[in-house]
Coordinates of C-alpha atoms in Angstrom, one line a residue:
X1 CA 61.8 102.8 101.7
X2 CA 60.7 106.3 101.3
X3 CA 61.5 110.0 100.2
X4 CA 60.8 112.9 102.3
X5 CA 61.3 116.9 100.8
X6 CA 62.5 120.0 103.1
X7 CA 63.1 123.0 102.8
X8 CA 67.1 123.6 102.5
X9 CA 66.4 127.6 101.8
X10 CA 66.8 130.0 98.8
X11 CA 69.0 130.9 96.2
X12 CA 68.6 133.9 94.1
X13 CA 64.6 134.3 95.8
X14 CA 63.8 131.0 95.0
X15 CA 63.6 127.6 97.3
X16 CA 66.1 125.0 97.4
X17 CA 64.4 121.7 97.9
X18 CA 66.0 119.0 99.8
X19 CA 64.8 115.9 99.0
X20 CA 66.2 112.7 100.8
X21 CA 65.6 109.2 99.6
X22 CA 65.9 106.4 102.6
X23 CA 66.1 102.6 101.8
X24 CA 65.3 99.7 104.2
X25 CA 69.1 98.9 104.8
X26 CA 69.1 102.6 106.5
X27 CA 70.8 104.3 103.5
X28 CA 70.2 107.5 103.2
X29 CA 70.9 109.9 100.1
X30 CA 69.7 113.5 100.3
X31 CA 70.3 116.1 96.6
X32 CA 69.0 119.4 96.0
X33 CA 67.5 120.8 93.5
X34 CA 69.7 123.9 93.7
X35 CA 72.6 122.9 91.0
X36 CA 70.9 119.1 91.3
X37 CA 73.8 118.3 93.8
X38 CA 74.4 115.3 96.0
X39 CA 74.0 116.8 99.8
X40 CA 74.6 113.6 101.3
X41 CA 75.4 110.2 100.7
X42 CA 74.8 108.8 104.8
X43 CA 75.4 104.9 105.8
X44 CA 74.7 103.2 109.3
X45 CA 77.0 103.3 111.9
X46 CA 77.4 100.7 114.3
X47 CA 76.9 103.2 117.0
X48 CA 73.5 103.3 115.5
X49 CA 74.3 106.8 113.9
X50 CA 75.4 107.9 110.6
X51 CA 78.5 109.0 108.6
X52 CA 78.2 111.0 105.7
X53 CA 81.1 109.7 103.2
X54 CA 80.7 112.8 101.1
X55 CA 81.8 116.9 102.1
X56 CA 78.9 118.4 102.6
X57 CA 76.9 121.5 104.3
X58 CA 73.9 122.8 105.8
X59 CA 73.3 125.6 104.5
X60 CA 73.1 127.0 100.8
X61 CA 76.2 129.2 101.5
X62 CA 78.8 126.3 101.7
X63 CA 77.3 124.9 98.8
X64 CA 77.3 128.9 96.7
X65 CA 79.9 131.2 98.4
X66 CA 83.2 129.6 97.3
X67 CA 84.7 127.9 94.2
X68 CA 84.8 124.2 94.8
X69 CA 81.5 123.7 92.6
X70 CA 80.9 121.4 95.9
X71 CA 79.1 118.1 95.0
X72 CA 77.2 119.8 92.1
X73 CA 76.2 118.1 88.7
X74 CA 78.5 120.1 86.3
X75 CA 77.7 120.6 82.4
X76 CA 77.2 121.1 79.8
X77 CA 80.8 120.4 79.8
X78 CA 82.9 119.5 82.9
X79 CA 86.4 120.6 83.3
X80 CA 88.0 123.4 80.7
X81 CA 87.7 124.1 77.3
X82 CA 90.4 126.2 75.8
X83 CA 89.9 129.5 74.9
X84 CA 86.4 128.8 75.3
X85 CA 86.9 127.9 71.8
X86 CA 86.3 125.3 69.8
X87 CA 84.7 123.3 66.5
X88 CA 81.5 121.5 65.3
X89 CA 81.3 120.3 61.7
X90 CA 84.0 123.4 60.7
X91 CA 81.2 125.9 62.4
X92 CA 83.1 128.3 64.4
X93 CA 81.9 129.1 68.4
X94 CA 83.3 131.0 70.9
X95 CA 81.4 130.2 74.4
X96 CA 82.2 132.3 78.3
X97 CA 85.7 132.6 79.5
X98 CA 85.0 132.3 82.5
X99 CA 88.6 131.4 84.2
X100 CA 91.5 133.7 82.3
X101 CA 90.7 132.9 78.4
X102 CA 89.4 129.6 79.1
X103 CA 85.3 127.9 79.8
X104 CA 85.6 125.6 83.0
X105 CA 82.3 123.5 83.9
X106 CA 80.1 125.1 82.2
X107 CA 80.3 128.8 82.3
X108 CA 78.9 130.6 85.0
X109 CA 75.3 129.7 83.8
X110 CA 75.8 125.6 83.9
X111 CA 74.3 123.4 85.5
X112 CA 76.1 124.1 88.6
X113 CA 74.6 127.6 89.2
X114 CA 70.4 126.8 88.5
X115 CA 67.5 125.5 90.4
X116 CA 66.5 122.5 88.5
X117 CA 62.8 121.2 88.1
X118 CA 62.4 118.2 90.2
X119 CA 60.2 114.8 90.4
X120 CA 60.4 111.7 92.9
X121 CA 59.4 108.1 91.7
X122 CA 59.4 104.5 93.6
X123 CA 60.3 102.0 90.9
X124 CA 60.4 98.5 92.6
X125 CA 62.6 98.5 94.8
X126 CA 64.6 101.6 93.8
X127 CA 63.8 105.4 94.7
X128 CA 64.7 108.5 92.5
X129 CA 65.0 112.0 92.5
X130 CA 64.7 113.3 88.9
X131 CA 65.7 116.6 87.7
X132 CA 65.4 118.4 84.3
X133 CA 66.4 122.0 82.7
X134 CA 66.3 123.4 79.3
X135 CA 69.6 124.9 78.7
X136 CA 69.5 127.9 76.2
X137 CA 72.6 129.8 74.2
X138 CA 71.3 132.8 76.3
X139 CA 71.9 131.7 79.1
X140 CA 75.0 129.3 78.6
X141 CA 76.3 130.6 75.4
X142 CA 76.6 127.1 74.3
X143 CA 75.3 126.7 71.2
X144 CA 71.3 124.9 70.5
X145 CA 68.9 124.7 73.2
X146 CA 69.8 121.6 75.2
X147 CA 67.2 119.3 77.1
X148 CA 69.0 117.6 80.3
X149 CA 67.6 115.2 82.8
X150 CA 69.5 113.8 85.6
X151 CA 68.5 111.1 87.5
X152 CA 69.5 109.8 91.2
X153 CA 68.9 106.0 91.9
X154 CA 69.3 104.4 95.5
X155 CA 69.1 101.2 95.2
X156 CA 68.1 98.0 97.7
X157 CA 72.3 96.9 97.7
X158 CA 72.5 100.5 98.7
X159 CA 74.7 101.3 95.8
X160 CA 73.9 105.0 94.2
X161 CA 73.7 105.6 90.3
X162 CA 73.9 109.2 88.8
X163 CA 72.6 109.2 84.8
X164 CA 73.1 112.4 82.5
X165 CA 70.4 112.0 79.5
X166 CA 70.2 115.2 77.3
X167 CA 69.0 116.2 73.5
X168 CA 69.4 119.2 71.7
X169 CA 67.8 120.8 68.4
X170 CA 71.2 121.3 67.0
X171 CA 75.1 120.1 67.3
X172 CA 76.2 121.3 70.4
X173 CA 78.7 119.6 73.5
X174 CA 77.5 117.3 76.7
X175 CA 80.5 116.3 78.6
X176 CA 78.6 116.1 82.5
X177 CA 80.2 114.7 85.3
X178 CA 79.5 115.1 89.3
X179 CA 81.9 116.8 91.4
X180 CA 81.0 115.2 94.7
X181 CA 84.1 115.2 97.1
X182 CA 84.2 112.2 99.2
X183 CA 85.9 111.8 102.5
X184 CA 85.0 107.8 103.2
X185 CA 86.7 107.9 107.1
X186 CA 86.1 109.4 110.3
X187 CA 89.7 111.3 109.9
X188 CA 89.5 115.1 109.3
X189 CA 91.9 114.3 106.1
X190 CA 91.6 111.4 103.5
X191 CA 95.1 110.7 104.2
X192 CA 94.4 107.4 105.8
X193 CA 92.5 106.2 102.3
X194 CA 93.6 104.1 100.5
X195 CA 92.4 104.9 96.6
X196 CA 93.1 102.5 92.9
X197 CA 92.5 103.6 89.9
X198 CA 92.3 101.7 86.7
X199 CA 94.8 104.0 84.7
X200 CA 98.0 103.7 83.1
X201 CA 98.6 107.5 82.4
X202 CA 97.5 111.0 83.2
X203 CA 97.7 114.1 81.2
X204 CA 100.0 116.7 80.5
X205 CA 99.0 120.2 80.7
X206 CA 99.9 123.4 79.8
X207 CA 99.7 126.5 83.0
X208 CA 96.5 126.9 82.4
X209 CA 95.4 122.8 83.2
X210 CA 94.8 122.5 79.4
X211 CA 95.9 119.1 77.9
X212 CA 98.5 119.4 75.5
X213 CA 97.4 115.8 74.2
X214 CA 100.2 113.9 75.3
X215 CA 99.5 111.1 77.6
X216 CA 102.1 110.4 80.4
X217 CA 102.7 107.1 82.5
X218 CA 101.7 106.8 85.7
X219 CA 104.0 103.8 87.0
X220 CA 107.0 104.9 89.1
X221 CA 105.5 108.2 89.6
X222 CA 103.7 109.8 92.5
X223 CA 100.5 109.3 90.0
X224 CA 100.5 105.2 90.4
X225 CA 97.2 104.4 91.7
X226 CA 97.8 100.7 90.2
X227 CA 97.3 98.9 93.5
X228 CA 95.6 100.5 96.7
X229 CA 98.0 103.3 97.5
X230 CA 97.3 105.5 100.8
X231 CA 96.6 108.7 100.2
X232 CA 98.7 110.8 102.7
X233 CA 102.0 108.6 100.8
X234 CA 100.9 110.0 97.2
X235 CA 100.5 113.6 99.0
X236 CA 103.4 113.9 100.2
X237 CA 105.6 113.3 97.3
X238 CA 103.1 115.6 95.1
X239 CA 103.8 118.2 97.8
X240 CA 107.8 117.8 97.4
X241 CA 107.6 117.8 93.9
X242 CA 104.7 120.1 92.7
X243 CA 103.5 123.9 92.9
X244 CA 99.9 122.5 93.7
X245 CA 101.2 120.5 96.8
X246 CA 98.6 118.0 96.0
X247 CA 96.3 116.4 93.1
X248 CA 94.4 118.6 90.2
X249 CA 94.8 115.8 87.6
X250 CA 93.5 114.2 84.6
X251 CA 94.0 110.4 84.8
X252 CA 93.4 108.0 81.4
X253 CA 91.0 105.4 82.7
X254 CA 89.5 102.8 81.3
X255 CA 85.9 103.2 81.0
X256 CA 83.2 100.2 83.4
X257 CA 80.4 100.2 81.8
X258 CA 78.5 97.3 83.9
X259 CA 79.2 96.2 87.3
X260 CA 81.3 93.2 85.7
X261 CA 84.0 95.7 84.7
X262 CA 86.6 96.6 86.9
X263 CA 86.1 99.6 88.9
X264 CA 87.7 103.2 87.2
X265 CA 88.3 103.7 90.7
X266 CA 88.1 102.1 94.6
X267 CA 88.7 103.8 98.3
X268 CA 89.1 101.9 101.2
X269 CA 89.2 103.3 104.5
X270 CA 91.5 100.4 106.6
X271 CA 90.3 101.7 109.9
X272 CA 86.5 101.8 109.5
X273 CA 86.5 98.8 106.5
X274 CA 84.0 101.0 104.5
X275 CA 84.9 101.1 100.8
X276 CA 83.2 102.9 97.8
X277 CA 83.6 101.7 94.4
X278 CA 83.0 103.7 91.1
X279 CA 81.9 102.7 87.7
X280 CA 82.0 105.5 85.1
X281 CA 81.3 104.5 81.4
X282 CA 83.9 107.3 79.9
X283 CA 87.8 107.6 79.7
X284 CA 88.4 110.2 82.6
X285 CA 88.4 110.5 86.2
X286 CA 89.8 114.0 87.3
X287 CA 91.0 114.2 90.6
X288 CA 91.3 117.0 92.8
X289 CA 92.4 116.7 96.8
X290 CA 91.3 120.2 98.2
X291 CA 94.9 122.0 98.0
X292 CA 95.6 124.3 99.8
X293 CA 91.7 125.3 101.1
X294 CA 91.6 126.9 104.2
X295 CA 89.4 128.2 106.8
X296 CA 88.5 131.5 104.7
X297 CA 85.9 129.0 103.7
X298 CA 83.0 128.6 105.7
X299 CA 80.3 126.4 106.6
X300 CA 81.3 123.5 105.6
X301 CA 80.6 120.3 107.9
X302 CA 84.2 119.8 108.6
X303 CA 87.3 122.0 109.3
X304 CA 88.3 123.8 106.1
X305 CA 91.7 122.2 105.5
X306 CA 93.9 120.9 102.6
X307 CA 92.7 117.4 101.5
X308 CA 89.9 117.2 103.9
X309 CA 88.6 115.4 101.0
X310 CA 89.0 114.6 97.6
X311 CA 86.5 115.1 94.2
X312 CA 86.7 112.1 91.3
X313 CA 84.7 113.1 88.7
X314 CA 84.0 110.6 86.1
X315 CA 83.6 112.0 82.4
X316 CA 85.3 112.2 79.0
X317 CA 88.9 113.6 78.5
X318 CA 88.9 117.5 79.2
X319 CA 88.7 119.4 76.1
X320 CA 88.2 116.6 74.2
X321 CA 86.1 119.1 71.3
X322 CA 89.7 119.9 70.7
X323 CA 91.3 116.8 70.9
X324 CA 89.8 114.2 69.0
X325 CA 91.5 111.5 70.1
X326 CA 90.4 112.1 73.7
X327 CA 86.9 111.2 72.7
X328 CA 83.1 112.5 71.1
X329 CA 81.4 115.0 73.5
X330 CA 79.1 116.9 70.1
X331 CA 75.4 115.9 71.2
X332 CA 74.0 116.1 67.9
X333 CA 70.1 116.3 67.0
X334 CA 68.4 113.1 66.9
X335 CA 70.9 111.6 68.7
X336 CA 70.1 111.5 72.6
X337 CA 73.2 110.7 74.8
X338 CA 73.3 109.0 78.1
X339 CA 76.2 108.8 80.5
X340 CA 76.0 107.1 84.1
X341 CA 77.9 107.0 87.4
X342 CA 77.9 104.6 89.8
X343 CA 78.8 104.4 93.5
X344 CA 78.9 100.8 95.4
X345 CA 79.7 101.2 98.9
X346 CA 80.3 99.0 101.9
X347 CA 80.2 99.9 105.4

């Protein structure tokens, strides 16, 4: 087992680290610490290469010059907040608008768009890449000045665990998720995977993708992910029937918070046999299947396509500070929080 560091290049004058942690099994997972994002999440293949089962790039470009927020650790709060707008304790705050009148992942100063301080440990027989940033109101507009440490774990089973840990001096939100978008076959589409989710409903939302709070079933519907449906099926239909020609959903899961849970969600790739199962420990998984992305973006490591590959992201209910019922995201003083994700694959 070891970790090795590179140099990936620079963002905004400063160097982006690479830093990639290989087990004995041949595992390889390689983050940066530009936006603390997963570059790579590489298993053996049995023509003694590897496949890389997450969209990815080589350069900082395909990771900075377009919108997909491309396998980056998003916070303080993932998703959108409406009006940017919202509540603590009957305290008033207004935080960026930063798509129409509404916050999405963060602002424009999250955790998606900074170079993060970064540590490697060996702990048994597990390797991590640690990251930490203080998060200010000037520079997020979120309100208190916000501690957050994420931490990537391979393991010796070759599973992958992601954990969001922050504090804060005063009542503020932590809603983080990863936006990693995974491609699991050796197709240039995920139409060929098969995906379940553990989830009974989705969400309605109003134009702007902001829940109206009303949860809507899933069975009979293009949105059943009840048993291992393939993808390219589910695609089609949301292409006949929606604007979007494709997935940018909130689905009700519910929550695994230990491996003895069932997965919040499972792919399978029939042609290969590799499979990756998540675990997420909150009510959400927002999925998003690349629609209508074409080759005006660049650099990526595969053809710029619709669905070339699809994000889950694991989290609490969007704009859940507004809907109380959706869940707690207030990080209050005092009261550290901790959230994980977790990624068991086999190949």
């Amino acid at each position: 087992m070891q970790i090795t560091t590179s140099t990936f290049g620079t963002w905004q004058g400063q160097d982006v680290i690479k830093y990639t942690m290989e087990n004995d099994n041949g595992v390889q997972v390689s983050v940066l610490n530009l936006a603390a994002l997963l570059q790579a999440y590489a298993v053996p293949t049995k023509d003694g290469g590897h496949k890389n089962l997450v969209l990815s790039s080589d350069t900082v470009a395909g990771f900075m010059d377009n919108g997909l927020c491309l396998n980056k650790s998003i916070g303080r709060v993932a998703n959108r907040i409406g009006g940017g707008h919202f509540f603590i304790d009957g305290k008033e705050y207004q935080v960026e608008q930063n798509e129409g009148n509404n916050n999405i992942h963060g602002g424009s100063h999250g955790f998606k768009d900074q170079i993060w301080d970064a540590a490697t440990d060996q702990v048994d027989d597990q390797l991590q890449v640690i990251f930490t940033k203080t998060f200010t109101e000037e520079m997020d507009t979120f309100p208190g000045t916000e501690n957050a440490r994420i931490v990537y774990t391979l393991h010796k089973d070759n599973s992958l665990t992601i954990d969001f840990f922050a504090s804060s001096d005063q009542p503020t939100l932590f809603n983080p998720t990863n936006h990693t978008y995974w491609n699991i076959s050796d197709d240039d589409t995920i139409e060929n995977v098969k995906l379940t989710l553990n989830s009974k409903h989705h969400l309605a939302v109003n134009e702007g993708k902001i829940p109206t709070g009303e949860k809507l079933v899933n069975e009979g519907t293009p949105y059943d992910f009840a048993t291992a449906t393939r993808m390219g099926d589910a695609l089609a239909q949301m292409k006949a029937q929606t604007a979007e020609s494709g997935f940018d959903d909130y689905f009700v899961v519910e929550p695994s918070n230990t491996l003895d849970h069932m997965p919040v969600a499972i792919m399978n790739d029939p042609a290969t046999g590799r499979e990756v199962k998540i675990y997420s420990d909150r009510n959400a998984m927002i999925m998003y299947t690349a629609n209508g992305l074409d080759n005006d973006v660049k650099d990526l490591d595969h053809p710029a396509q619709p669905w070339l590959a699809m994000a889950l992201e694991g989290q609490t209910l969007p704009d859940a500070i507004n809907n109380p019922a959706f869940g707690d995201t207030v990080l209050r003083p005092g009261k550290p929080q901790h959230y994980q994700l977790q990624y068991v694959v086999k190949f």
